[in-house]
């Protein structure tokens, strides 16, 4: 697990205090107050709201915490937080603008594709061209079978609803695709 860290500028030059870990001294010659600021001490200090004598820090650690708190440059910390919020807001606005443009592009492409006849990879809502695939004698009253005009696809046929008669072609939108097994009848 990666821990996050907030570095807070202090009044001492070239010294940065970290909130999630012990303060780190930027200049190796300076001595930091790292031995008195532990995460366990903070969690024990704020363990519950009833501060009785057993939960209080020793006086030297409490004074060290107060002295560290007094060294924080509050204006710079406020500036850091404001800059982080501004950057997050700008990033959010940029992503929202990109999202809006992608949605618009998708809508435009989808609208354009809705109005085109599809010849392969049929899906629901596609427009498809159907041709009759068998020749019946004029005396026969049976319905024609219409096959989808396709390129390099398996065979697709228009379902027989009984309402389509003697048309040379049909252009229609696919509402449902279902798979059926073909039955071969002997020729007579």
PDB file of N, CA and C in Angstrom, residues 139-174:
ATOM      1  N   UNK A 139     -48.491 -19.281 -60.396  1.00  0.00           N
ATOM      2  CA  UNK A 139     -49.705 -19.930 -59.893  1.00  0.00           C
ATOM      3  C   UNK A 139     -49.586 -20.320 -58.423  1.00  0.00           C
ATOM      4  N   UNK A 140     -48.369 -20.405 -57.911  1.00  0.00           N
ATOM      5  CA  UNK A 140     -48.187 -20.780 -56.511  1.00  0.00           C
ATOM      6  C   UNK A 140     -48.522 -19.587 -55.613  1.00  0.00           C
ATOM      7  N   UNK A 141     -49.125 -19.853 -54.496  1.00  0.00           N
ATOM      8  CA  UNK A 141     -49.489 -18.793 -53.559  1.00  0.00           C
ATOM      9  C   UNK A 141     -48.545 -18.748 -52.360  1.00  0.00           C
ATOM     10  N   UNK A 142     -47.520 -19.551 -52.366  1.00  0.00           N
ATOM     11  CA  UNK A 142     -46.577 -19.571 -51.238  1.00  0.00           C
ATOM     12  C   UNK A 142     -45.800 -18.256 -51.195  1.00  0.00           C
ATOM     13  N   UNK A 143     -45.322 -17.934 -50.024  1.00  0.00           N
ATOM     14  CA  UNK A 143     -44.574 -16.693 -49.840  1.00  0.00           C
ATOM     15  C   UNK A 143     -43.137 -16.887 -50.286  1.00  0.00           C
ATOM     16  N   UNK A 144     -42.558 -15.798 -50.753  1.00  0.00           N
ATOM     17  CA  UNK A 144     -41.148 -15.843 -51.148  1.00  0.00           C
ATOM     18  C   UNK A 144     -40.274 -15.827 -49.904  1.00  0.00           C
ATOM     19  N   UNK A 145     -39.090 -16.390 -50.057  1.00  0.00           N
ATOM     20  CA  UNK A 145     -38.094 -16.312 -48.993  1.00  0.00           C
ATOM     21  C   UNK A 145     -37.124 -15.208 -49.364  1.00  0.00           C
ATOM     22  N   UNK A 146     -36.883 -14.289 -48.434  1.00  0.00           N
ATOM     23  CA  UNK A 146     -35.996 -13.159 -48.688  1.00  0.00           C
ATOM     24  C   UNK A 146     -34.704 -13.342 -47.899  1.00  0.00           C
ATOM     25  N   UNK A 147     -33.584 -13.237 -48.617  1.00  0.00           N
ATOM     26  CA  UNK A 147     -32.267 -13.354 -47.976  1.00  0.00           C
ATOM     27  C   UNK A 147     -31.630 -11.972 -47.888  1.00  0.00           C
ATOM     28  N   UNK A 148     -30.886 -11.753 -46.832  1.00  0.00           N
ATOM     29  CA  UNK A 148     -30.201 -10.470 -46.663  1.00  0.00           C
ATOM     30  C   UNK A 148     -29.026 -10.392 -47.621  1.00  0.00           C
ATOM     31  N   UNK A 149     -28.893  -9.240 -48.265  1.00  0.00           N
ATOM     32  CA  UNK A 149     -27.748  -9.002 -49.138  1.00  0.00           C
ATOM     33  C   UNK A 149     -26.556  -8.770 -48.228  1.00  0.00           C
ATOM     34  N   UNK A 150     -25.552  -9.664 -48.321  1.00  0.00           N
ATOM     35  CA  UNK A 150     -24.444  -9.561 -47.382  1.00  0.00           C
ATOM     36  C   UNK A 150     -23.129  -9.865 -48.064  1.00  0.00           C
ATOM     37  N   UNK A 151     -22.076  -9.505 -47.366  1.00  0.00           N
ATOM     38  CA  UNK A 151     -20.718  -9.730 -47.844  1.00  0.00           C
ATOM     39  C   UNK A 151     -19.983 -10.535 -46.793  1.00  0.00           C
ATOM     40  N   UNK A 152     -19.592 -11.749 -47.163  1.00  0.00           N
ATOM     41  CA  UNK A 152     -18.761 -12.574 -46.288  1.00  0.00           C
ATOM     42  C   UNK A 152     -19.413 -12.829 -44.927  1.00  0.00           C
ATOM     43  N   UNK A 153     -20.708 -13.043 -44.915  1.00  0.00           N
ATOM     44  CA  UNK A 153     -21.444 -13.284 -43.671  1.00  0.00           C
ATOM     45  C   UNK A 153     -22.177 -14.612 -43.770  1.00  0.00           C
ATOM     46  N   UNK A 154     -22.597 -15.149 -42.653  1.00  0.00           N
ATOM     47  CA  UNK A 154     -23.481 -16.299 -42.725  1.00  0.00           C
ATOM     48  C   UNK A 154     -24.824 -15.866 -43.330  1.00  0.00           C
ATOM     49  N   UNK A 155     -25.644 -16.818 -43.630  1.00  0.00           N
ATOM     50  CA  UNK A 155     -26.919 -16.509 -44.275  1.00  0.00           C
ATOM     51  C   UNK A 155     -27.910 -15.933 -43.269  1.00  0.00           C
ATOM     52  N   UNK A 156     -28.536 -14.835 -43.668  1.00  0.00           N
ATOM     53  CA  UNK A 156     -29.597 -14.217 -42.881  1.00  0.00           C
ATOM     54  C   UNK A 156     -30.835 -14.131 -43.764  1.00  0.00           C
ATOM     55  N   UNK A 157     -31.985 -14.501 -43.200  1.00  0.00           N
ATOM     56  CA  UNK A 157     -33.240 -14.484 -43.941  1.00  0.00           C
ATOM     57  C   UNK A 157     -34.262 -13.650 -43.195  1.00  0.00           C
ATOM     58  N   UNK A 158     -35.174 -13.077 -43.963  1.00  0.00           N
ATOM     59  CA  UNK A 158     -36.274 -12.323 -43.384  1.00  0.00           C
ATOM     60  C   UNK A 158     -37.324 -13.312 -42.905  1.00  0.00           C
ATOM     61  N   UNK A 159     -37.814 -13.129 -41.693  1.00  0.00           N
ATOM     62  CA  UNK A 159     -38.820 -14.064 -41.180  1.00  0.00           C
ATOM     63  C   UNK A 159     -40.120 -13.907 -41.962  1.00  0.00           C
ATOM     64  N   UNK A 160     -40.802 -15.011 -42.141  1.00  0.00           N
ATOM     65  CA  UNK A 160     -42.024 -15.049 -42.941  1.00  0.00           C
ATOM     66  C   UNK A 160     -43.208 -14.654 -42.070  1.00  0.00           C
ATOM     67  N   UNK A 161     -43.711 -13.441 -42.285  1.00  0.00           N
ATOM     68  CA  UNK A 161     -44.862 -12.981 -41.511  1.00  0.00           C
ATOM     69  C   UNK A 161     -46.158 -13.144 -42.276  1.00  0.00           C
ATOM     70  N   UNK A 162     -46.093 -13.446 -43.557  1.00  0.00           N
ATOM     71  CA  UNK A 162     -47.290 -13.647 -44.353  1.00  0.00           C
ATOM     72  C   UNK A 162     -47.840 -12.365 -44.952  1.00  0.00           C
ATOM     73  N   UNK A 163     -47.248 -11.240 -44.649  1.00  0.00           N
ATOM     74  CA  UNK A 163     -47.759  -9.965 -45.156  1.00  0.00           C
ATOM     75  C   UNK A 163     -46.984  -9.457 -46.362  1.00  0.00           C
ATOM     76  N   UNK A 164     -45.839 -10.042 -46.642  1.00  0.00           N
ATOM     77  CA  UNK A 164     -45.004  -9.577 -47.747  1.00  0.00           C
ATOM     78  C   UNK A 164     -45.218 -10.511 -48.930  1.00  0.00           C
ATOM     79  N   UNK A 165     -45.683  -9.946 -50.047  1.00  0.00           N
ATOM     80  CA  UNK A 165     -45.921 -10.766 -51.242  1.00  0.00           C
ATOM     81  C   UNK A 165     -45.347 -10.061 -52.460  1.00  0.00           C
ATOM     82  N   UNK A 166     -44.686 -10.837 -53.288  1.00  0.00           N
ATOM     83  CA  UNK A 166     -44.275 -10.431 -54.633  1.00  0.00           C
ATOM     84  C   UNK A 166     -43.545  -9.087 -54.704  1.00  0.00           C
ATOM     85  N   UNK A 167     -42.614  -8.869 -53.845  1.00  0.00           N
ATOM     86  CA  UNK A 167     -41.775  -7.669 -53.925  1.00  0.00           C
ATOM     87  C   UNK A 167     -40.420  -8.081 -54.467  1.00  0.00           C
ATOM     88  N   UNK A 168     -39.812  -7.195 -55.255  1.00  0.00           N
ATOM     89  CA  UNK A 168     -38.496  -7.500 -55.826  1.00  0.00           C
ATOM     90  C   UNK A 168     -37.375  -7.334 -54.804  1.00  0.00           C
ATOM     91  N   UNK A 169     -37.577  -6.475 -53.838  1.00  0.00           N
ATOM     92  CA  UNK A 169     -36.600  -6.279 -52.768  1.00  0.00           C
ATOM     93  C   UNK A 169     -37.318  -5.652 -51.581  1.00  0.00           C
ATOM     94  N   UNK A 170     -36.671  -5.742 -50.429  1.00  0.00           N
ATOM     95  CA  UNK A 170     -37.204  -5.129 -49.209  1.00  0.00           C
ATOM     96  C   UNK A 170     -36.036  -4.486 -48.474  1.00  0.00           C
ATOM     97  N   UNK A 171     -36.242  -3.263 -48.057  1.00  0.00           N
ATOM     98  CA  UNK A 171     -35.261  -2.588 -47.198  1.00  0.00           C
ATOM     99  C   UNK A 171     -35.929  -2.424 -45.841  1.00  0.00           C
ATOM    100  N   UNK A 172     -35.277  -2.925 -44.819  1.00  0.00           N
ATOM    101  CA  UNK A 172     -35.874  -2.852 -43.493  1.00  0.00           C
ATOM    102  C   UNK A 172     -34.839  -2.763 -42.392  1.00  0.00           C
ATOM    103  N   UNK A 173     -35.314  -2.340 -41.229  1.00  0.00           N
ATOM    104  CA  UNK A 173     -34.461  -2.240 -40.041  1.00  0.00           C
ATOM    105  C   UNK A 173     -34.604  -3.525 -39.234  1.00  0.00           C
ATOM    106  N   UNK A 174     -33.484  -4.072 -38.792  1.00  0.00           N
ATOM    107  CA  UNK A 174     -33.491  -5.311 -38.008  1.00  0.00           C
ATOM    108  C   UNK A 174     -34.027  -5.001 -36.614  1.00  0.00           C
TER     109      UNK A 174
END
